[in-house]
Amino acid sequence: MLDKCVETMKLYEVCEVQFPYPAPGAGIGSNTTEREANADVTDVARDGSTIALPEQSSTNLSIGFRIELLNFPQVPEVWEMTVDERMEMARKQKTIGVHWYQRDNLQLALKRFRRALCFVTTLNENFEDEDQKEIKLLRTICYLNIAACQLKARNYSHTIVNCNHALQYDPGNVKGLFRRGQAHMALQNYEEARFSFRKALEIEPKNTSVQSELDKLQVSKKESENMLAKGMSKMFA
């Protein structure tokens, strides 16, 4: 949360912060690997934090920080950045979003994923093939990560919308189909859910997670139909 504190500080202001230990995500280091920068929220991202913490203890501990804001760089507006600068900012925001998602802070994760998407969406599609592929990949991952946050928060309609955006750039993306199917199933849109799961299985026939959700779908649909039948029989008994 140190970055949140710094964001609200004024020049030369001093801030003292106390965190309980262990504190979920007291900071995020800069030693991010290339794999982490391209990770989806289902991957493990080790942040390489440079903050030294004491060993785990059963005693209630706290960690104190004293921060003085001596200077801050003038960040250019998005439209003033080069293509490479925008892509780098998008990757950085996405990586931080993964960091917060894996610590179950959906609000901060969603904020970072949306920031990353803002940087990417300012880029038009008139680039060389390799650059175009990278832009589309990053857009797809941002939409998938936003969908993952919405799914975990049980915002199923928003999950479907963001999965659809991702699938526009990558129609065969199994994660997008899988999460969309889960959202449809939660909304009891069984036919739509079945379509997404079966489409995912066509691409990855041995995907056990998708097959498991499809099996659950069959059970949920049958239970729903039985409950409806019982309700109707009582109405006309």
C-alpha atoms as one frame of an Amber mdcrd trajectory, in Angstrom:
protein
   0.000   0.000   0.000   3.030   2.298   0.016   2.269   3.415  -3.529  -1.188
   4.549  -2.416   0.379   6.664   0.340   2.853   8.303  -2.035   0.082   9.097
  -4.537  -1.672  11.301  -1.944   1.427  13.100  -0.648   2.539  16.651  -1.420
   6.093  17.726  -2.173   8.342  17.648   0.967   5.543  16.107   3.013   6.537
  13.469   5.583   4.366  10.433   6.177   4.699   7.695   8.796   2.965   4.400
   8.060   2.474   1.317  10.222   1.640  -2.076   8.723   0.686  -5.207  10.647
   3.012  -8.100   9.885   2.583 -10.085   7.794   1.118  -7.300   5.627  -0.436
  -8.366   2.333   1.536  -6.588  -0.378   3.372  -3.882   1.597   5.221  -3.062
  -1.593   6.089  -4.337  -5.042   9.630  -4.487  -6.223  11.083  -3.567  -9.574
  12.776  -6.915 -10.300   9.941  -8.143 -12.506  10.831 -10.882 -14.951   9.691
 -11.023 -18.565   7.448 -14.009 -17.741   5.680 -12.041 -14.993   5.199  -9.048
 -17.298   3.333 -11.283 -19.751   1.437 -13.244 -17.083  -2.270 -13.727 -16.845
  -3.824 -13.604 -13.374  -3.857 -17.396 -13.285  -0.047 -17.456 -13.391   2.235
 -17.079 -10.358   3.960 -13.675 -10.299   6.802 -13.412  -7.783   7.301  -9.699
  -7.325  10.956  -9.782  -6.197  10.319  -7.225  -3.452  13.424  -5.437  -2.150
  11.894  -4.774   1.297  13.534  -6.951   3.983  10.988  -8.408   6.399  11.517
 -10.331   9.640  10.908 -14.055   9.722   7.395 -15.313  10.396   6.468 -15.219
  14.057   3.425 -15.998  16.144   3.864 -12.655  17.923   1.846  -9.706  16.638
   4.347  -7.484  14.872   4.177  -4.249  12.938   6.461  -2.632  10.419   6.956
   1.126  10.326   7.937   3.304   7.371   8.856   6.983   7.360   8.463   8.492
   3.895   9.520  11.964   2.781   8.595  13.059  -0.731  11.630  14.975  -1.972
  10.911  14.926  -5.675   8.639  13.398  -8.279   9.060  13.151 -12.049   6.711
  14.868 -14.432   4.954  12.042 -16.220   3.936  12.966 -19.779   0.330  12.674
 -20.874  -0.620   9.487 -22.671  -0.804  11.158 -26.082   2.721  12.558 -25.556
   4.227   9.095 -25.018   5.844   7.023 -27.715   4.427   3.620 -28.644   7.155
   1.840 -26.670   6.511   4.010 -23.596   2.783   3.257 -23.681   3.408  -0.459
 -24.036   5.880  -0.395 -21.165   3.411   1.471 -18.933   0.674  -1.002 -19.854
   2.889  -3.963 -18.941   3.876  -2.359 -15.656   0.282  -1.617 -14.653  -0.807
  -5.138 -15.602   1.989  -6.719 -13.571   1.010  -4.695 -10.502  -2.603  -5.728
 -11.109  -1.561  -9.401 -11.027   0.254  -8.698  -7.756  -2.939  -7.355  -6.133
  -5.205 -10.009  -7.663  -3.148 -12.795  -6.142  -3.542 -11.089  -2.768  -7.344
 -10.963  -3.227  -7.432  -7.166  -3.448  -9.828  -7.036  -6.383 -10.394  -3.293
  -6.176  -6.726  -2.394  -6.630  -6.206  -5.176  -9.171  -9.119  -3.966 -11.285
  -7.846  -0.392 -11.107  -4.427  -1.421 -12.428  -5.824  -3.640 -15.183  -8.041
  -0.795 -16.373  -5.069   1.574 -16.386  -3.127  -0.917 -18.468  -6.018  -1.176
 -20.906  -6.207   2.617 -21.202  -2.591   2.750 -22.374  -3.131  -0.034 -24.899
  -6.380   1.288 -26.343  -4.705   4.584 -27.294  -2.660   2.666 -29.873  -4.202
   2.317 -33.302  -3.729  -0.801 -35.360  -1.530   0.613 -38.143   1.662  -1.165
 -37.109   3.924  -3.874 -38.426   2.797  -7.467 -37.942   4.963  -8.184 -34.889
   3.944  -4.980 -33.098   0.325  -5.635 -33.993   0.479  -9.113 -32.478   1.910
  -7.779 -29.227  -0.726  -5.028 -28.977  -3.545  -7.509 -29.566  -2.058  -9.938
 -27.053  -1.794  -7.266 -24.362  -5.355  -6.064 -25.013  -6.607  -9.629 -24.783
  -4.805 -10.252 -21.495  -6.099  -6.986 -19.999  -9.698  -7.869 -20.859  -9.233
 -11.403 -19.519  -7.783 -10.113 -16.259 -10.610  -7.614 -15.826 -13.055 -10.454
 -16.496 -11.305 -12.583 -13.852 -11.768  -9.804 -11.276 -15.421  -9.381 -12.206
 -16.010 -13.133 -12.049 -14.448 -13.375  -8.606 -16.576 -10.414  -7.475 -19.684
 -12.157  -8.904 -20.318  -9.378 -11.413 -21.281 -11.914 -14.031 -22.731  -9.603
 -16.680 -19.527  -7.539 -16.703 -17.519 -10.751 -16.867 -19.324 -11.760 -20.049
 -18.821  -8.335 -21.638 -15.064  -8.343 -20.992 -14.674 -11.940 -22.144 -16.453
 -10.991 -25.369 -13.992  -8.121 -25.856 -11.072 -10.507 -25.362 -12.572 -13.038
 -27.761 -12.887 -10.369 -30.438  -9.080 -10.220 -30.531  -8.534 -13.944 -29.930
 -11.651 -16.016 -30.797  -9.975 -19.252 -29.745  -8.843 -18.093 -26.311  -9.761
 -20.917 -23.936  -9.556 -18.751 -20.818 -12.010 -16.286 -22.312 -14.425 -19.050
 -23.307 -14.032 -20.753 -19.923 -14.701 -17.608 -17.854 -17.598 -16.606 -20.070
 -19.083 -20.065 -19.615 -18.716 -19.818 -15.836 -20.456 -16.432 -15.811 -23.318
 -17.700 -17.975 -23.718 -20.751 -15.753 -23.897 -18.558 -12.645 -26.679 -16.583
 -14.347 -28.389 -19.864 -15.269 -27.906 -19.152 -18.966 -27.282 -22.834 -19.508
 -27.313 -22.958 -23.296 -24.876 -20.054 -23.585 -22.641 -21.650 -20.950 -22.701
 -25.002 -22.765 -21.756 -23.297 -26.033 -18.708 -21.625 -24.428 -17.534 -24.786
 -22.655 -17.928 -26.980 -25.743 -16.109 -24.416 -27.877 -13.246 -24.463 -25.375
 -13.150 -28.272 -25.448 -12.951 -28.241 -29.242  -9.732 -26.260 -28.892  -8.357
 -28.152 -25.858 -10.108 -31.550 -25.682  -8.039 -32.674 -22.673  -8.740 -29.592
 -20.551 -10.054 -31.175 -17.342 -11.148 -27.841 -15.817 -13.475 -27.127 -18.726
 -14.825 -30.690 -18.720 -15.467 -30.439 -14.976 -17.472 -27.225 -15.428 -19.441
 -28.819 -18.260 -20.302 -31.733 -15.965 -21.410 -29.300 -13.259 -23.533 -27.530
 -15.848 -25.442 -30.720 -16.641 -26.161 -31.286 -12.934 -27.180 -27.654 -12.316
 -29.502 -27.625 -15.308 -31.193 -30.880 -14.246 -31.656 -29.591 -10.682 -33.131
 -26.345 -12.004 -35.537 -28.237 -14.258 -36.621 -30.508 -11.373 -37.273 -27.512
  -9.112 -39.292 -25.831 -11.852 -41.326 -29.003 -12.414 -42.072 -29.307  -8.690
 -43.140 -25.683  -8.529 -45.453 -26.061 -11.501 -47.011 -29.240 -10.075 -47.837
 -27.433  -6.821 -49.443 -24.572  -8.705 -51.826 -26.889 -10.562 -52.313 -29.558
  -7.867
